[in-house]
Short mmCIF file of C-alpha atoms and ligand atoms in Angstrom, two decimals:
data_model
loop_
_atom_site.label_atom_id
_atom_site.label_comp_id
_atom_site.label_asym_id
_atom_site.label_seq_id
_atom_site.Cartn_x
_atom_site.Cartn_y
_atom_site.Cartn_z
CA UNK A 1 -18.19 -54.32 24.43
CA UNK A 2 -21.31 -52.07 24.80
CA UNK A 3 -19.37 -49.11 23.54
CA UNK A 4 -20.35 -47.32 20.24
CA UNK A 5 -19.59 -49.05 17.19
CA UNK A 6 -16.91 -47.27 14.94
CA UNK A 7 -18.06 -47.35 11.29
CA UNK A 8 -15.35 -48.47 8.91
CA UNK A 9 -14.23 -45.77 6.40
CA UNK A 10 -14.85 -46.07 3.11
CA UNK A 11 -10.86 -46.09 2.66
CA UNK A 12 -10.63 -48.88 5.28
CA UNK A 13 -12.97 -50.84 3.16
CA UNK A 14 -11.31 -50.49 0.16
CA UNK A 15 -7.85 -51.38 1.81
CA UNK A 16 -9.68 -54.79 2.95
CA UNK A 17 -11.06 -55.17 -0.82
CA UNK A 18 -7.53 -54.56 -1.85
CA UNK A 19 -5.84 -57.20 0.66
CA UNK A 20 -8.16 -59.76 -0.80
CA UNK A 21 -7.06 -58.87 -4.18
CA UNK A 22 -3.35 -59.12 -3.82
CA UNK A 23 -3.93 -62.27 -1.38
CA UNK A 24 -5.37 -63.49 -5.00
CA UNK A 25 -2.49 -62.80 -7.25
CA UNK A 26 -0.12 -64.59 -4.88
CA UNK A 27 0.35 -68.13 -6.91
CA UNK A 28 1.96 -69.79 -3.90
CA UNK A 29 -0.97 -68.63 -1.49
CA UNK A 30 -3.01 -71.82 -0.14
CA UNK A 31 -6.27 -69.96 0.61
CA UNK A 32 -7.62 -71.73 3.17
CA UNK A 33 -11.15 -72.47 3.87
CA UNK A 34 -13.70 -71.38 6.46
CA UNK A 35 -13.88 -74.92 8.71
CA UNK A 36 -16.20 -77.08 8.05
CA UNK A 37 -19.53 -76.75 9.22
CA UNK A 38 -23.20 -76.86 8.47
CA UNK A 39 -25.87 -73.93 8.72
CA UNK A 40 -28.33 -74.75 10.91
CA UNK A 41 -30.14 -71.16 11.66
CA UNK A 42 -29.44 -67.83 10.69
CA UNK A 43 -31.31 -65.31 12.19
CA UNK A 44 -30.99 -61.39 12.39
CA UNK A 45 -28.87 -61.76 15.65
CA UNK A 46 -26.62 -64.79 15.45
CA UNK A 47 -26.66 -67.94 13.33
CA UNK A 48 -25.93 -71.86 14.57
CA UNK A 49 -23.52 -73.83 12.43
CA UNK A 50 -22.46 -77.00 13.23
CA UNK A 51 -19.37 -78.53 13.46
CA UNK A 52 -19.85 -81.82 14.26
CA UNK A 53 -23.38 -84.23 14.97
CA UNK A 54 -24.55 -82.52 17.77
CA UNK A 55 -21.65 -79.94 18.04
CA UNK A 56 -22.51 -76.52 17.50
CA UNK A 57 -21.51 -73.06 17.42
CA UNK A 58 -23.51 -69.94 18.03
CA UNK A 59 -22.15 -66.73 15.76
CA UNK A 60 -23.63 -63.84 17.12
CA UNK A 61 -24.16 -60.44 15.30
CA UNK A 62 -23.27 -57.73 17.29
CA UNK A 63 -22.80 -55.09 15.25
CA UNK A 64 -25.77 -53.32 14.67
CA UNK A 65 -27.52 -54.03 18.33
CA UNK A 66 -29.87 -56.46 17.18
CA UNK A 67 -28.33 -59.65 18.60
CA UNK A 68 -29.71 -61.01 22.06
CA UNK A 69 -26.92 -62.92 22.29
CA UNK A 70 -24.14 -60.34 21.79
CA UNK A 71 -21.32 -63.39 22.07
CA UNK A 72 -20.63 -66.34 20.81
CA UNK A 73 -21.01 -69.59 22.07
CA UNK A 74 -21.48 -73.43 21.71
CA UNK A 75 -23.33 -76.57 22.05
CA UNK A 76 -22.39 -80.13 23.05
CA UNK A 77 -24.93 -83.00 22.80
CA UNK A 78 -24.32 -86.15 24.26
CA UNK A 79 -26.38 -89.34 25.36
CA UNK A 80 -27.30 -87.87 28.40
CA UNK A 81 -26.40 -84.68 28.97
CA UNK A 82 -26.49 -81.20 27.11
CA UNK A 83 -24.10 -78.35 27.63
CA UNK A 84 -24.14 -75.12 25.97
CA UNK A 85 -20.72 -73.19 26.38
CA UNK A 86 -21.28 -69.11 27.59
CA UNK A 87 -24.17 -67.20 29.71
CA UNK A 88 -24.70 -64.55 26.35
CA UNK A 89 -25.95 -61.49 26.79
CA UNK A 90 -29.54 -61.43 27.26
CA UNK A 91 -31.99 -63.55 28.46
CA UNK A 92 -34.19 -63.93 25.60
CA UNK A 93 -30.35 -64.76 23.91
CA UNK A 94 -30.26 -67.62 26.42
CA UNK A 95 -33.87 -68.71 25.62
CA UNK A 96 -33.42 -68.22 21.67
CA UNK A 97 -30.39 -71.20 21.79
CA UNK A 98 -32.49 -73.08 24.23
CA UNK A 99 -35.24 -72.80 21.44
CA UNK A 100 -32.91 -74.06 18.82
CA UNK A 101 -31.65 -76.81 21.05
CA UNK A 102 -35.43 -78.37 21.60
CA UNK A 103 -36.34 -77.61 18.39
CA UNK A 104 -33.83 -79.90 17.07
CA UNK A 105 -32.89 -82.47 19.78
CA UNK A 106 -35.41 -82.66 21.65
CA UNK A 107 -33.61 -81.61 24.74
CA UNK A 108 -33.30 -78.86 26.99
CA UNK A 109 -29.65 -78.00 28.46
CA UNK A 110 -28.32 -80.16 31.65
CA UNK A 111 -25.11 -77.91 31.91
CA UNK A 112 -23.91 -73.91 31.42
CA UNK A 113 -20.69 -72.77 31.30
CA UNK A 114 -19.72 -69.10 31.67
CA UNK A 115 -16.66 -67.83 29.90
CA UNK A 116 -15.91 -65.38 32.20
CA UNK A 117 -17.35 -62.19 34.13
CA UNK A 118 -18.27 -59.83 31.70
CA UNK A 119 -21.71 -59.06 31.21
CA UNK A 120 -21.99 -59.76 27.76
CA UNK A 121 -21.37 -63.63 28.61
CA UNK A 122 -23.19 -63.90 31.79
CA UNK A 123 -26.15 -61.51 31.27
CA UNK A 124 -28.23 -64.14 29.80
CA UNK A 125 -28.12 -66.55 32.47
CA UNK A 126 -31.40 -66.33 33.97
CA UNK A 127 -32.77 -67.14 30.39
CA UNK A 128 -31.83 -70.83 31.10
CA UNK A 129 -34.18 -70.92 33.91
CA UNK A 130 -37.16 -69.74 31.88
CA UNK A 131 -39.60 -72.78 31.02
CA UNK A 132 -38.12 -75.47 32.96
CA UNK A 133 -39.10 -77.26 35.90
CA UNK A 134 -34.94 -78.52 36.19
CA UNK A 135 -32.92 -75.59 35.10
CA UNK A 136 -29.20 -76.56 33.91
CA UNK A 137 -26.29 -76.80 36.10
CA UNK A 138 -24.05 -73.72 35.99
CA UNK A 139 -20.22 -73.75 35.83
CA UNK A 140 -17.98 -70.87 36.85
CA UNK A 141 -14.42 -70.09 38.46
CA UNK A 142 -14.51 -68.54 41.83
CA UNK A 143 -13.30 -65.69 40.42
CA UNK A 144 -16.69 -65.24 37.74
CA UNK A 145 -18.65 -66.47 41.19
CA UNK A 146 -17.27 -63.55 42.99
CA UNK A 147 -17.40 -61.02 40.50
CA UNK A 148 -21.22 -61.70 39.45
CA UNK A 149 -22.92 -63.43 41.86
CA UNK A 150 -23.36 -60.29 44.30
CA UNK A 151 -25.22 -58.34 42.09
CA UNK A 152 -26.77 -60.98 39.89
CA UNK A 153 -31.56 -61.31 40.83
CA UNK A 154 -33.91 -63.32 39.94
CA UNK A 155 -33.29 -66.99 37.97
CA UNK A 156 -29.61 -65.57 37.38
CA UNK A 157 -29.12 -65.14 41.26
CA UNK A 158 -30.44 -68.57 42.10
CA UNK A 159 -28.36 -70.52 39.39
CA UNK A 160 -25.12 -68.54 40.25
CA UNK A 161 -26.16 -69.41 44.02
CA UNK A 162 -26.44 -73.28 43.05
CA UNK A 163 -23.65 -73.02 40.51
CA UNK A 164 -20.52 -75.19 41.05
CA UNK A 165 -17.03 -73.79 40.85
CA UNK A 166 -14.47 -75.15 38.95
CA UNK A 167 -11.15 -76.56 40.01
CA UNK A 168 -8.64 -73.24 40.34
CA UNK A 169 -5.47 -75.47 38.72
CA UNK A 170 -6.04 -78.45 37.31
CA UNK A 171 -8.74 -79.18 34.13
CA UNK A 172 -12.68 -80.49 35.08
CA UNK A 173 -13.81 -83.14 32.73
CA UNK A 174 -17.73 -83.57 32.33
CA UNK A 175 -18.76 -86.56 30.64
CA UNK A 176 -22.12 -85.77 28.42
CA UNK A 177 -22.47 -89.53 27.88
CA UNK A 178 -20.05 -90.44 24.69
CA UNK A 179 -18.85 -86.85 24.94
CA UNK A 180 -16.49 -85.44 27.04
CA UNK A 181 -16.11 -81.51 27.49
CA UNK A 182 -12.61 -80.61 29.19
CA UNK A 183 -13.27 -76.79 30.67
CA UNK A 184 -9.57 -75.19 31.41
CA UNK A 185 -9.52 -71.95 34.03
CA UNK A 186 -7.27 -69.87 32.15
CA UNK A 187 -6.59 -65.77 32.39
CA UNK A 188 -5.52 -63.64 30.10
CA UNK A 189 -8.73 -61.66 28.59
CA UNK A 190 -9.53 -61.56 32.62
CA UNK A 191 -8.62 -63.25 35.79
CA UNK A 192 -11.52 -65.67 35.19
CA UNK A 193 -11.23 -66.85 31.63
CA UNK A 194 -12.46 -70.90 30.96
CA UNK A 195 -11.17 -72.66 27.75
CA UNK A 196 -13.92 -75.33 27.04
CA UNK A 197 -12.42 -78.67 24.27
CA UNK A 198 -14.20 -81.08 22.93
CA UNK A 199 -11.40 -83.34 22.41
CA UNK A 200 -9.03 -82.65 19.44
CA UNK A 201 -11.79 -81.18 17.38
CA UNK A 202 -13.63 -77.81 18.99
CA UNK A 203 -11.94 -75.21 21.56
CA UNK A 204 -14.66 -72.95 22.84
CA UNK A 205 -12.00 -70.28 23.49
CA UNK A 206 -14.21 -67.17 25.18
CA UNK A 207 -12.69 -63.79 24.41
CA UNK A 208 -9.58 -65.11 24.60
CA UNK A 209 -10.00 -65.39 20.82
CA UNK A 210 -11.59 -62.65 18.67
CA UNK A 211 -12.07 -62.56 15.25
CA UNK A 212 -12.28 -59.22 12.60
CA UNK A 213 -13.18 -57.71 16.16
CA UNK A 214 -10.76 -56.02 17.49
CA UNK A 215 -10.36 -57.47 21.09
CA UNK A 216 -11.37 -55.45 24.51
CA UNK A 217 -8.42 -55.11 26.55
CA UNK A 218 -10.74 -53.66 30.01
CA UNK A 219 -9.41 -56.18 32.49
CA UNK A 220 -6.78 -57.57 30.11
CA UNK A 221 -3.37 -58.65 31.81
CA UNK A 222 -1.43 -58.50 28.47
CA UNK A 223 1.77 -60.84 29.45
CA UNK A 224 -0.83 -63.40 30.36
CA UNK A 225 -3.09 -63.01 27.03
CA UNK A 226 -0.10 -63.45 25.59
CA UNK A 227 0.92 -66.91 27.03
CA UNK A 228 -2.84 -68.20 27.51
CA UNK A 229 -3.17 -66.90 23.32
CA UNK A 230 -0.51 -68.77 22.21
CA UNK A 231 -1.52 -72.17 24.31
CA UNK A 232 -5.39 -71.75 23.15
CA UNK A 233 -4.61 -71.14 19.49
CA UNK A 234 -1.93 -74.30 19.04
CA UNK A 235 -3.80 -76.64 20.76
CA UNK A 236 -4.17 -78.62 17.83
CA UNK A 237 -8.03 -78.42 17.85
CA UNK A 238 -9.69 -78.40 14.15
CA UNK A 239 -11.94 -75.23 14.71
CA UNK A 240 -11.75 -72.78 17.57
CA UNK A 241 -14.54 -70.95 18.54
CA UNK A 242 -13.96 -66.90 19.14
CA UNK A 243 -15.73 -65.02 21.44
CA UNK A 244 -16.42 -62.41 19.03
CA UNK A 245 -16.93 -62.11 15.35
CA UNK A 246 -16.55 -65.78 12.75
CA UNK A 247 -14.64 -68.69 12.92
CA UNK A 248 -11.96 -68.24 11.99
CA UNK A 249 -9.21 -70.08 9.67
CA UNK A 250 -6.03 -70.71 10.30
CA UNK A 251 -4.47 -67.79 8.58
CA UNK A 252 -6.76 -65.59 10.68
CA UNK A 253 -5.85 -66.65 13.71
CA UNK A 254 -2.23 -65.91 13.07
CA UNK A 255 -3.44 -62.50 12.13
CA UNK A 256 -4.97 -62.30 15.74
CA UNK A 257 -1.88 -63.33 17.34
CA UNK A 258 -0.29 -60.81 15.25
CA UNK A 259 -2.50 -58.10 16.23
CA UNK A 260 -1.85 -58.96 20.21
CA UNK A 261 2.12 -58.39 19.14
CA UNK A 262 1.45 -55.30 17.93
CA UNK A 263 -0.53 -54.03 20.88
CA UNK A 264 2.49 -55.27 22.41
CA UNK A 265 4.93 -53.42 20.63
CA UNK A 266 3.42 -50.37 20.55
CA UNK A 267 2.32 -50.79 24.51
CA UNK A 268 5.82 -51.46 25.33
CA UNK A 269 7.43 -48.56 23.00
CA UNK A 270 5.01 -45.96 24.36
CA UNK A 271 5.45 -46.74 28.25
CA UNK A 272 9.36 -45.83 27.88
CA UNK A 273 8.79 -42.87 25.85
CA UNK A 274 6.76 -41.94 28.32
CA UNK A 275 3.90 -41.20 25.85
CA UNK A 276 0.15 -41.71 27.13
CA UNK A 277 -1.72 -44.28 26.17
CA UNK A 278 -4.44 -41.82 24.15
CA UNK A 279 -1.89 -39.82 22.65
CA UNK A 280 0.31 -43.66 21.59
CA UNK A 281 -3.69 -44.77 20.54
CA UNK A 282 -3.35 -41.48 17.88
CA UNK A 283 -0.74 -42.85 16.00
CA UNK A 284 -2.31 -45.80 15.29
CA UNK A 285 -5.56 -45.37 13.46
CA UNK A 286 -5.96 -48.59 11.59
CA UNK A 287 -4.37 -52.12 11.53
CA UNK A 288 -1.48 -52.42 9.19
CA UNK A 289 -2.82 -54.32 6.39
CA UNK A 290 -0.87 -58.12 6.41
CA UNK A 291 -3.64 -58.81 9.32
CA UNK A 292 -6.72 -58.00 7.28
CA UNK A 293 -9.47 -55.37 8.32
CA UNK A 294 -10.15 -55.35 12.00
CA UNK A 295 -13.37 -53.69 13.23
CA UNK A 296 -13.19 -51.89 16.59
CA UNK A 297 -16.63 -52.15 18.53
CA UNK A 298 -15.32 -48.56 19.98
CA UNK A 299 -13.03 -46.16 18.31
CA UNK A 300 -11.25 -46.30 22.39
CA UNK A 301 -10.29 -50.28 22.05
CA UNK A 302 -6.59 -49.14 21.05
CA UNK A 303 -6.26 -46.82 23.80
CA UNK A 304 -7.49 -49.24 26.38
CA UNK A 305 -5.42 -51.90 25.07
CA UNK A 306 -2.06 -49.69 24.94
CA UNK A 307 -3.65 -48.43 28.94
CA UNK A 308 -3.74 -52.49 29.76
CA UNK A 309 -0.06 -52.45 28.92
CA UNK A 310 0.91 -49.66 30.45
CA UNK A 311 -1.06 -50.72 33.73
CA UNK A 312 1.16 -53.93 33.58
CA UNK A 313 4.26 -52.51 33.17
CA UNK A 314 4.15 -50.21 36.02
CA UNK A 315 3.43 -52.27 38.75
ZN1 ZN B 1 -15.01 -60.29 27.55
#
């Protein structure tokens, strides 16, 4: 996710201009809406929408390395407790939706929940510390606990030290006060993926779910993504949250779960021809066009996601 940023081409922006256009000619085409939601700040690195009275989500702006918060995120109010869903990437990230948070509510955060291990969700944690006399309760599988904790200083150390660890099988309810956030261990992305709902109405899905990003497939265990993809995105909930890039609609996350069949296809294909995954990456230099323009946040992502296959299949 910290990898250079591949600029689109000129022709790959035209080819998303002309997907739009064709989209528009199709007379029995529903196009669907962006879900409903309310701007509440939009700032150079991420905005707040929000989905709900006191139901938010943070859209971060990676691209272009001005965004604190690198990930996205959410925010649950309830009567008596506040929980904001993902670590982000930076401390000031951290402190920016705490701003936001007091700034309208009031209220500082009671709980934190971390998405998973990588850096770019948990890097912010020690911002939740800053400026408080009762910083938040943290949340984590064993599995982010292990994976962080020993090299995590400072305010990040301390709440990772304090932070409690989720049950391994079975979902962990916490009751906001009229609100009740249902946080899922799941795997898939990595061995320590959490699916945060709010009901019927918000999945906070982590990376997961990505959106016009291409997704990272580092510590991916594609046969799982694949399951834990298809349970996240037909849960029924009316807006799912992405760990990367806008919400998305409907239509778009098909065209995700599309893209993860391809990967597969083209993962499987390659390991019995025997073809590396760099040389398989080659053939492939942009995303057939019936799933939209995808942006890769490093011109590798197809490689390493045709390597995660690859990995899978040989053990
Ligand atoms: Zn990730």
């Amino acid at each position: 996710m910290r990898e250079r940023i591949r600029p689109l081409s000129r022709r790959e922006v035209m080819k998303g201009a002309g997907a739009v256009v064709a989209t528009a000619w199709l007379p029995t085409l529903t196009l669907e809406a962006q879900p409903p939601s309310q701007l509440i700040t939009d700032d150079p690195g991420a905005s707040i929408v929000a989905l709900d009275e006191g139901v938010w989500a943070v859209i971060s702006k990676p691209l272009g390395g001005a965004s604190p918060t690198v990930s996205n995120g959410g925010v649950v109010v309830g009567r008596d407790r506040v929980l904001v869903f993902d670590g982000f990437a930076r401390p000031e990230g951290a402190s920016w939706v705490v701003d936001q948070i007091e700034r309208q509510f009031g209220r500082q955060p009671t709980d934190v929940v971390v998405s998973h291990h990588h850096g770019d969700h948990v890097g912010g944690l020690g911002g939740f510390a800053e400026g408080t006399d009762a910083p938040p309760r943290v949340w984590v599988t064993q599995s982010i606990k292990d994976r962080v904790q020993p090299t995590a200083r400072g305010a990040a150390g301390d709440l990772l030290e304090a932070a409690t660890v989720l049950a391994a099988t079975t979902p962990t309810t916490i009751d906001l006060g009229g609100r009740q956030v249902e946080l899922t261990p799941m795997s898939g992305h990595t061995p320590s993926d959490v699916v945060g709902r709010l009901g019927d109405q918000v999945t906070f899905c982590g990376d997961l779910v990505w959106n016009d990003l291409f997704p990272n497939y580092m510590d991916a265990v594609p046969t799982q993504l694949r399951r834990t993809v298809t349970t996240v995105i037909g849960d029924g909930a009316r807006v799912h949250v992405p760990g990367h890039g806008p919400l998305p609609t409907r239509e778009r996350l098909r065209h995700y779960s599309e893209v993860i069949d391809l990967m597969e296809e083209l993962g499987r294909r390659s390991f019995e021809a025997g073809t590396a995954p760099a040389a398989a990456a080659v053939e492939l230099t942009e995303l057939p066009e019936s799933v939209g323009g995808w942006t890769l946040f490093s011109p590798r992502y197809f490689e390493t996601a045709i390597a995660a296959w690859h990995r899978e299949l040989n053990q």
